[in-house]
Amino acid sequence: MPRAAAIRLAGLFLALAGCWAAMTQQQAPPPLEIEKVAEDLYNISGSGGNVAVYVTGEGVILVDDKFPQNVDEILSKVKSVSDRPVRYILNTHQHPDHTGGNEKLLATAEIFAHENARRNMVDKKQPGLPRVTFSDELQLHLGGKEVRAKYLGRGHTNGDAVIYFPALKVVHTGDLFVRGAPFIDYSSGGSAIEWTKTIDEILKMDFSTVIPGHGQISRKEDLVAFRKSFETMRTRMSELRASGKTAEEAGKLLRVDDLGWKPGPLFDRSLPGLYNEVR
Ligand SMILES: [Zn+2]
């Protein structure tokens, strides 16, 4: 083969290899990471909602379980901090990035959720229905440790559970608190008016560390700041509506970048419902 042709062929091969690498990198899900939050409590981040891992001598309690494709990696992360099996899973709400692992994990673990979260899963024909529901509060005791799931009112959906680790003064808020723009899921009974009241109920609890539904481990002050931003956003929408703007105009004019929020498609989806609600 002439040298020039060989070089061209090698170049083509490298280009194809580059394409293939780019394609496979694109398809590979982001790797999950586990970090310590408090004694025997860890958080798995990286895809879907934050998964809390509470290690006890009698087994592991999880809060949420991301997407179906994350289950094996979640279990291997759990293995890196405990040789015990996952016994219980608490779902903070029904969205598939928090309950996607349910279907697989139901074979070996018991799953709990608020009654409205389970009803939403039934309505939306989601797989992996929790076998046990609660209305106001659920207390789990395992290996001498306690976890509570509390229903404190509507917000992100109508079935948001706040998970409390009393010995550690840590809460997992689900998507009632995220590090970014909120999603008010009106199709699942969410409410912007009730949301801040629900946060006020959370703030009455005795805790200092917060695992948000998405984003980095936070402090109680961060939840206070999120509540303030949320209220500012809601007041602005209310003023836009009162000034005679249509829903579409108000959605375009509503400013949130100064609150540190980058509005995405889920925030945008919340806007018509928000406009209706603040009348
Ligand atoms: Zn959600």
JSON list of C-alpha atoms in Angstrom, two decimals, residues 75-243:
[
{"chain": "A", "resi": 75, "resn": "LEU", "atom": "CA", "xyz": [-26.25, -1.51, 45.18]},
{"chain": "A", "resi": 76, "resn": "SER", "atom": "CA", "xyz": [-22.52, -1.56, 44.51]},
{"chain": "A", "resi": 77, "resn": "LYS", "atom": "CA", "xyz": [-22.17, 1.84, 46.21]},
{"chain": "A", "resi": 78, "resn": "VAL", "atom": "CA", "xyz": [-24.14, 0.52, 49.19]},
{"chain": "A", "resi": 79, "resn": "LYS", "atom": "CA", "xyz": [-21.78, -2.47, 49.28]},
{"chain": "A", "resi": 80, "resn": "SER", "atom": "CA", "xyz": [-18.83, -0.10, 49.60]},
{"chain": "A", "resi": 81, "resn": "VAL", "atom": "CA", "xyz": [-20.17, 1.10, 52.98]},
{"chain": "A", "resi": 82, "resn": "SER", "atom": "CA", "xyz": [-22.07, -1.93, 54.34]},
{"chain": "A", "resi": 83, "resn": "ASP", "atom": "CA", "xyz": [-22.14, -5.72, 53.93]},
{"chain": "A", "resi": 84, "resn": "ARG", "atom": "CA", "xyz": [-25.84, -5.76, 54.94]},
{"chain": "A", "resi": 85, "resn": "PRO", "atom": "CA", "xyz": [-28.75, -5.99, 52.46]},
{"chain": "A", "resi": 86, "resn": "VAL", "atom": "CA", "xyz": [-31.09, -3.10, 51.60]},
{"chain": "A", "resi": 87, "resn": "ARG", "atom": "CA", "xyz": [-34.16, -3.81, 53.75]},
{"chain": "A", "resi": 88, "resn": "TYR", "atom": "CA", "xyz": [-36.33, -0.69, 53.40]},
{"chain": "A", "resi": 89, "resn": "ILE", "atom": "CA", "xyz": [-36.76, 2.10, 50.86]},
{"chain": "A", "resi": 90, "resn": "LEU", "atom": "CA", "xyz": [-38.65, 5.32, 51.50]},
{"chain": "A", "resi": 91, "resn": "ASN", "atom": "CA", "xyz": [-39.84, 7.18, 48.39]},
{"chain": "A", "resi": 92, "resn": "THR", "atom": "CA", "xyz": [-39.98, 10.97, 48.82]},
{"chain": "A", "resi": 93, "resn": "HIS", "atom": "CA", "xyz": [-42.52, 11.23, 45.95]},
{"chain": "A", "resi": 94, "resn": "GLN", "atom": "CA", "xyz": [-43.53, 9.39, 42.80]},
{"chain": "A", "resi": 95, "resn": "HIS", "atom": "CA", "xyz": [-41.36, 10.91, 40.06]},
{"chain": "A", "resi": 96, "resn": "PRO", "atom": "CA", "xyz": [-39.46, 8.29, 38.03]},
{"chain": "A", "resi": 97, "resn": "ASP", "atom": "CA", "xyz": [-36.04, 9.76, 38.90]},
{"chain": "A", "resi": 98, "resn": "HIS", "atom": "CA", "xyz": [-36.80, 8.91, 42.56]},
{"chain": "A", "resi": 99, "resn": "THR", "atom": "CA", "xyz": [-38.78, 5.65, 42.22]},
{"chain": "A", "resi": 100, "resn": "GLY", "atom": "CA", "xyz": [-37.26, 4.13, 39.06]},
{"chain": "A", "resi": 101, "resn": "GLY", "atom": "CA", "xyz": [-35.41, 1.43, 41.00]},
{"chain": "A", "resi": 102, "resn": "ASN", "atom": "CA", "xyz": [-38.54, 0.31, 42.88]},
{"chain": "A", "resi": 103, "resn": "GLU", "atom": "CA", "xyz": [-39.57, -2.41, 40.46]},
{"chain": "A", "resi": 104, "resn": "LYS", "atom": "CA", "xyz": [-36.27, -4.30, 40.74]},
{"chain": "A", "resi": 105, "resn": "LEU", "atom": "CA", "xyz": [-35.77, -3.65, 44.44]},
{"chain": "A", "resi": 106, "resn": "LEU", "atom": "CA", "xyz": [-39.28, -4.76, 45.48]},
{"chain": "A", "resi": 107, "resn": "ALA", "atom": "CA", "xyz": [-38.10, -8.34, 45.09]},
{"chain": "A", "resi": 108, "resn": "THR", "atom": "CA", "xyz": [-35.84, -7.98, 48.13]},
{"chain": "A", "resi": 109, "resn": "ALA", "atom": "CA", "xyz": [-36.87, -4.81, 50.00]},
{"chain": "A", "resi": 110, "resn": "GLU", "atom": "CA", "xyz": [-40.04, -3.25, 51.41]},
{"chain": "A", "resi": 111, "resn": "ILE", "atom": "CA", "xyz": [-40.92, 0.13, 49.93]},
{"chain": "A", "resi": 112, "resn": "PHE", "atom": "CA", "xyz": [-42.90, 2.92, 51.64]},
{"chain": "A", "resi": 113, "resn": "ALA", "atom": "CA", "xyz": [-44.44, 6.11, 50.27]},
{"chain": "A", "resi": 114, "resn": "HIS", "atom": "CA", "xyz": [-47.11, 8.65, 51.11]},
{"chain": "A", "resi": 115, "resn": "GLU", "atom": "CA", "xyz": [-50.59, 7.48, 50.05]},
{"chain": "A", "resi": 116, "resn": "ASN", "atom": "CA", "xyz": [-50.89, 10.31, 47.47]},
{"chain": "A", "resi": 117, "resn": "ALA", "atom": "CA", "xyz": [-47.50, 9.43, 45.96]},
{"chain": "A", "resi": 118, "resn": "ARG", "atom": "CA", "xyz": [-48.64, 5.85, 45.46]},
{"chain": "A", "resi": 119, "resn": "ARG", "atom": "CA", "xyz": [-51.95, 7.03, 44.00]},
{"chain": "A", "resi": 120, "resn": "ASN", "atom": "CA", "xyz": [-50.06, 9.25, 41.55]},
{"chain": "A", "resi": 121, "resn": "MET", "atom": "CA", "xyz": [-47.97, 6.24, 40.51]},
{"chain": "A", "resi": 122, "resn": "VAL", "atom": "CA", "xyz": [-51.15, 4.24, 39.88]},
{"chain": "A", "resi": 123, "resn": "ASP", "atom": "CA", "xyz": [-52.70, 7.11, 37.87]},
{"chain": "A", "resi": 124, "resn": "LYS", "atom": "CA", "xyz": [-49.57, 7.53, 35.77]},
{"chain": "A", "resi": 125, "resn": "LYS", "atom": "CA", "xyz": [-49.21, 3.75, 35.31]},
{"chain": "A", "resi": 126, "resn": "GLN", "atom": "CA", "xyz": [-45.73, 3.70, 36.84]},
{"chain": "A", "resi": 127, "resn": "PRO", "atom": "CA", "xyz": [-44.17, 0.35, 37.77]},
{"chain": "A", "resi": 128, "resn": "GLY", "atom": "CA", "xyz": [-42.80, -0.56, 41.20]},
{"chain": "A", "resi": 129, "resn": "LEU", "atom": "CA", "xyz": [-45.74, 0.41, 43.43]},
{"chain": "A", "resi": 130, "resn": "PRO", "atom": "CA", "xyz": [-44.84, 0.61, 47.14]},
{"chain": "A", "resi": 131, "resn": "ARG", "atom": "CA", "xyz": [-46.67, -2.05, 49.18]},
{"chain": "A", "resi": 132, "resn": "VAL", "atom": "CA", "xyz": [-47.01, 0.17, 52.25]},
{"chain": "A", "resi": 133, "resn": "THR", "atom": "CA", "xyz": [-48.30, 3.75, 52.48]},
{"chain": "A", "resi": 134, "resn": "PHE", "atom": "CA", "xyz": [-48.77, 6.25, 55.29]},
{"chain": "A", "resi": 135, "resn": "SER", "atom": "CA", "xyz": [-50.89, 9.38, 55.74]},
{"chain": "A", "resi": 136, "resn": "ASP", "atom": "CA", "xyz": [-49.19, 11.66, 58.29]},
{"chain": "A", "resi": 137, "resn": "GLU", "atom": "CA", "xyz": [-46.11, 9.98, 59.66]},
{"chain": "A", "resi": 138, "resn": "LEU", "atom": "CA", "xyz": [-44.26, 6.70, 59.46]},
{"chain": "A", "resi": 139, "resn": "GLN", "atom": "CA", "xyz": [-41.58, 5.55, 61.88]},
{"chain": "A", "resi": 140, "resn": "LEU", "atom": "CA", "xyz": [-39.08, 2.91, 60.89]},
{"chain": "A", "resi": 141, "resn": "HIS", "atom": "CA", "xyz": [-36.91, 1.15, 63.46]},
{"chain": "A", "resi": 142, "resn": "LEU", "atom": "CA", "xyz": [-34.02, -1.02, 62.34]},
{"chain": "A", "resi": 143, "resn": "GLY", "atom": "CA", "xyz": [-30.84, -2.09, 64.10]},
{"chain": "A", "resi": 144, "resn": "GLY", "atom": "CA", "xyz": [-31.43, 0.36, 66.96]},
{"chain": "A", "resi": 145, "resn": "LYS", "atom": "CA", "xyz": [-31.83, 3.29, 64.57]},
{"chain": "A", "resi": 146, "resn": "GLU", "atom": "CA", "xyz": [-34.87, 5.36, 63.70]},
{"chain": "A", "resi": 147, "resn": "VAL", "atom": "CA", "xyz": [-36.04, 7.09, 60.53]},
{"chain": "A", "resi": 148, "resn": "ARG", "atom": "CA", "xyz": [-39.27, 9.06, 60.19]},
{"chain": "A", "resi": 149, "resn": "ALA", "atom": "CA", "xyz": [-41.18, 9.94, 57.03]},
{"chain": "A", "resi": 150, "resn": "LYS", "atom": "CA", "xyz": [-43.46, 12.93, 57.49]},
{"chain": "A", "resi": 151, "resn": "TYR", "atom": "CA", "xyz": [-46.17, 14.39, 55.30]},
{"chain": "A", "resi": 152, "resn": "LEU", "atom": "CA", "xyz": [-46.19, 18.14, 55.90]},
{"chain": "A", "resi": 153, "resn": "GLY", "atom": "CA", "xyz": [-48.37, 19.36, 53.03]},
{"chain": "A", "resi": 154, "resn": "ARG", "atom": "CA", "xyz": [-48.39, 19.97, 49.29]},
{"chain": "A", "resi": 155, "resn": "GLY", "atom": "CA", "xyz": [-45.58, 21.54, 47.31]},
{"chain": "A", "resi": 156, "resn": "HIS", "atom": "CA", "xyz": [-43.65, 19.84, 44.52]},
{"chain": "A", "resi": 157, "resn": "THR", "atom": "CA", "xyz": [-46.52, 17.28, 44.35]},
{"chain": "A", "resi": 158, "resn": "ASN", "atom": "CA", "xyz": [-49.36, 16.34, 46.72]},
{"chain": "A", "resi": 159, "resn": "GLY", "atom": "CA", "xyz": [-47.41, 13.37, 48.08]},
{"chain": "A", "resi": 160, "resn": "ASP", "atom": "CA", "xyz": [-44.04, 14.71, 49.19]},
{"chain": "A", "resi": 161, "resn": "ALA", "atom": "CA", "xyz": [-42.54, 12.95, 52.21]},
{"chain": "A", "resi": 162, "resn": "VAL", "atom": "CA", "xyz": [-39.82, 14.60, 54.27]},
{"chain": "A", "resi": 163, "resn": "ILE", "atom": "CA", "xyz": [-37.44, 12.01, 55.68]},
{"chain": "A", "resi": 164, "resn": "TYR", "atom": "CA", "xyz": [-35.97, 12.72, 59.10]},
{"chain": "A", "resi": 165, "resn": "PHE", "atom": "CA", "xyz": [-32.97, 11.10, 60.77]},
{"chain": "A", "resi": 166, "resn": "PRO", "atom": "CA", "xyz": [-33.52, 12.33, 64.37]},
{"chain": "A", "resi": 167, "resn": "ALA", "atom": "CA", "xyz": [-30.24, 11.02, 65.83]},
{"chain": "A", "resi": 168, "resn": "LEU", "atom": "CA", "xyz": [-28.23, 12.86, 63.16]},
{"chain": "A", "resi": 169, "resn": "LYS", "atom": "CA", "xyz": [-30.34, 16.01, 62.78]},
{"chain": "A", "resi": 170, "resn": "VAL", "atom": "CA", "xyz": [-30.50, 15.46, 59.03]},
{"chain": "A", "resi": 171, "resn": "VAL", "atom": "CA", "xyz": [-33.50, 15.70, 56.68]},
{"chain": "A", "resi": 172, "resn": "HIS", "atom": "CA", "xyz": [-33.94, 14.50, 53.10]},
{"chain": "A", "resi": 173, "resn": "THR", "atom": "CA", "xyz": [-36.49, 16.86, 51.56]},
{"chain": "A", "resi": 174, "resn": "GLY", "atom": "CA", "xyz": [-37.08, 15.18, 48.22]},
{"chain": "A", "resi": 175, "resn": "ASP", "atom": "CA", "xyz": [-37.81, 17.83, 45.57]},
{"chain": "A", "resi": 176, "resn": "LEU", "atom": "CA", "xyz": [-39.45, 20.23, 48.06]},
{"chain": "A", "resi": 177, "resn": "PHE", "atom": "CA", "xyz": [-35.92, 21.65, 48.08]},
{"chain": "A", "resi": 178, "resn": "VAL", "atom": "CA", "xyz": [-33.52, 21.47, 45.14]},
{"chain": "A", "resi": 179, "resn": "ARG", "atom": "CA", "xyz": [-30.37, 23.43, 44.34]},
{"chain": "A", "resi": 180, "resn": "GLY", "atom": "CA", "xyz": [-31.90, 25.28, 41.41]},
{"chain": "A", "resi": 181, "resn": "ALA", "atom": "CA", "xyz": [-35.27, 26.28, 39.98]},
{"chain": "A", "resi": 182, "resn": "PRO", "atom": "CA", "xyz": [-38.24, 24.40, 41.47]},
{"chain": "A", "resi": 183, "resn": "PHE", "atom": "CA", "xyz": [-40.71, 22.28, 39.50]},
{"chain": "A", "resi": 184, "resn": "ILE", "atom": "CA", "xyz": [-44.32, 22.71, 40.62]},
{"chain": "A", "resi": 185, "resn": "ASP", "atom": "CA", "xyz": [-45.92, 19.54, 39.28]},
{"chain": "A", "resi": 186, "resn": "TYR", "atom": "CA", "xyz": [-49.54, 20.65, 38.94]},
{"chain": "A", "resi": 187, "resn": "SER", "atom": "CA", "xyz": [-50.39, 17.36, 37.21]},
{"chain": "A", "resi": 188, "resn": "SER", "atom": "CA", "xyz": [-49.54, 15.62, 40.51]},
{"chain": "A", "resi": 189, "resn": "GLY", "atom": "CA", "xyz": [-51.29, 18.02, 42.88]},
{"chain": "A", "resi": 190, "resn": "GLY", "atom": "CA", "xyz": [-48.35, 20.40, 43.39]},
{"chain": "A", "resi": 191, "resn": "SER", "atom": "CA", "xyz": [-48.98, 23.90, 44.74]},
{"chain": "A", "resi": 192, "resn": "ALA", "atom": "CA", "xyz": [-46.88, 27.08, 44.88]},
{"chain": "A", "resi": 193, "resn": "ILE", "atom": "CA", "xyz": [-49.12, 28.61, 47.58]},
{"chain": "A", "resi": 194, "resn": "GLU", "atom": "CA", "xyz": [-48.85, 25.56, 49.84]},
{"chain": "A", "resi": 195, "resn": "TRP", "atom": "CA", "xyz": [-45.16, 24.95, 49.07]},
{"chain": "A", "resi": 196, "resn": "THR", "atom": "CA", "xyz": [-43.78, 27.68, 51.38]},
{"chain": "A", "resi": 197, "resn": "LYS", "atom": "CA", "xyz": [-46.18, 26.62, 54.18]},
{"chain": "A", "resi": 198, "resn": "THR", "atom": "CA", "xyz": [-44.82, 23.10, 53.84]},
{"chain": "A", "resi": 199, "resn": "ILE", "atom": "CA", "xyz": [-41.24, 24.41, 54.05]},
{"chain": "A", "resi": 200, "resn": "ASP", "atom": "CA", "xyz": [-42.24, 26.36, 57.18]},
{"chain": "A", "resi": 201, "resn": "GLU", "atom": "CA", "xyz": [-43.33, 23.05, 58.72]},
{"chain": "A", "resi": 202, "resn": "ILE", "atom": "CA", "xyz": [-39.98, 21.46, 57.79]},
{"chain": "A", "resi": 203, "resn": "LEU", "atom": "CA", "xyz": [-38.14, 24.41, 59.34]},
{"chain": "A", "resi": 204, "resn": "LYS", "atom": "CA", "xyz": [-39.88, 23.75, 62.68]},
{"chain": "A", "resi": 205, "resn": "MET", "atom": "CA", "xyz": [-38.02, 20.44, 62.89]},
{"chain": "A", "resi": 206, "resn": "ASP", "atom": "CA", "xyz": [-34.72, 20.07, 64.74]},
{"chain": "A", "resi": 207, "resn": "PHE", "atom": "CA", "xyz": [-32.05, 19.56, 62.06]},
{"chain": "A", "resi": 208, "resn": "SER", "atom": "CA", "xyz": [-28.96, 21.26, 60.67]},
{"chain": "A", "resi": 209, "resn": "THR", "atom": "CA", "xyz": [-28.07, 19.28, 57.52]},
{"chain": "A", "resi": 210, "resn": "VAL", "atom": "CA", "xyz": [-30.29, 18.89, 54.46]},
{"chain": "A", "resi": 211, "resn": "ILE", "atom": "CA", "xyz": [-30.07, 16.39, 51.62]},
{"chain": "A", "resi": 212, "resn": "PRO", "atom": "CA", "xyz": [-31.99, 18.13, 48.82]},
{"chain": "A", "resi": 213, "resn": "GLY", "atom": "CA", "xyz": [-33.83, 16.18, 46.12]},
{"chain": "A", "resi": 214, "resn": "HIS", "atom": "CA", "xyz": [-31.13, 17.26, 43.66]},
{"chain": "A", "resi": 215, "resn": "GLY", "atom": "CA", "xyz": [-27.85, 19.07, 44.25]},
{"chain": "A", "resi": 216, "resn": "GLN", "atom": "CA", "xyz": [-25.21, 19.29, 46.94]},
{"chain": "A", "resi": 217, "resn": "ILE", "atom": "CA", "xyz": [-25.60, 18.56, 50.65]},
{"chain": "A", "resi": 218, "resn": "SER", "atom": "CA", "xyz": [-26.87, 21.76, 52.27]},
{"chain": "A", "resi": 219, "resn": "ARG", "atom": "CA", "xyz": [-27.52, 23.49, 55.61]},
{"chain": "A", "resi": 220, "resn": "LYS", "atom": "CA", "xyz": [-30.75, 24.63, 57.20]},
{"chain": "A", "resi": 221, "resn": "GLU", "atom": "CA", "xyz": [-29.87, 28.23, 56.12]},
{"chain": "A", "resi": 222, "resn": "ASP", "atom": "CA", "xyz": [-29.87, 27.10, 52.48]},
{"chain": "A", "resi": 223, "resn": "LEU", "atom": "CA", "xyz": [-33.45, 25.86, 52.85]},
{"chain": "A", "resi": 224, "resn": "VAL", "atom": "CA", "xyz": [-34.41, 29.21, 54.41]},
{"chain": "A", "resi": 225, "resn": "ALA", "atom": "CA", "xyz": [-32.82, 30.99, 51.43]},
{"chain": "A", "resi": 226, "resn": "PHE", "atom": "CA", "xyz": [-34.65, 28.72, 48.96]},
{"chain": "A", "resi": 227, "resn": "ARG", "atom": "CA", "xyz": [-37.95, 29.49, 50.68]},
{"chain": "A", "resi": 228, "resn": "LYS", "atom": "CA", "xyz": [-37.26, 33.22, 50.35]},
{"chain": "A", "resi": 229, "resn": "SER", "atom": "CA", "xyz": [-36.41, 32.89, 46.65]},
{"chain": "A", "resi": 230, "resn": "PHE", "atom": "CA", "xyz": [-39.53, 30.81, 46.10]},
{"chain": "A", "resi": 231, "resn": "GLU", "atom": "CA", "xyz": [-41.70, 33.46, 47.72]},
{"chain": "A", "resi": 232, "resn": "THR", "atom": "CA", "xyz": [-40.03, 36.23, 45.66]},
{"chain": "A", "resi": 233, "resn": "MET", "atom": "CA", "xyz": [-40.72, 34.29, 42.47]},
{"chain": "A", "resi": 234, "resn": "ARG", "atom": "CA", "xyz": [-44.35, 33.72, 43.44]},
{"chain": "A", "resi": 235, "resn": "THR", "atom": "CA", "xyz": [-44.88, 37.39, 44.37]},
{"chain": "A", "resi": 236, "resn": "ARG", "atom": "CA", "xyz": [-43.41, 38.50, 41.04]},
{"chain": "A", "resi": 237, "resn": "MET", "atom": "CA", "xyz": [-45.79, 36.24, 39.15]},
{"chain": "A", "resi": 238, "resn": "SER", "atom": "CA", "xyz": [-48.67, 37.56, 41.19]},
{"chain": "A", "resi": 239, "resn": "GLU", "atom": "CA", "xyz": [-47.68, 41.17, 40.37]},
{"chain": "A", "resi": 240, "resn": "LEU", "atom": "CA", "xyz": [-47.33, 40.37, 36.66]},
{"chain": "A", "resi": 241, "resn": "ARG", "atom": "CA", "xyz": [-50.81, 38.91, 36.67]},
{"chain": "A", "resi": 242, "resn": "ALA", "atom": "CA", "xyz": [-52.26, 41.84, 38.62]},
{"chain": "A", "resi": 243, "resn": "SER", "atom": "CA", "xyz": [-50.73, 44.26, 36.09]}
]
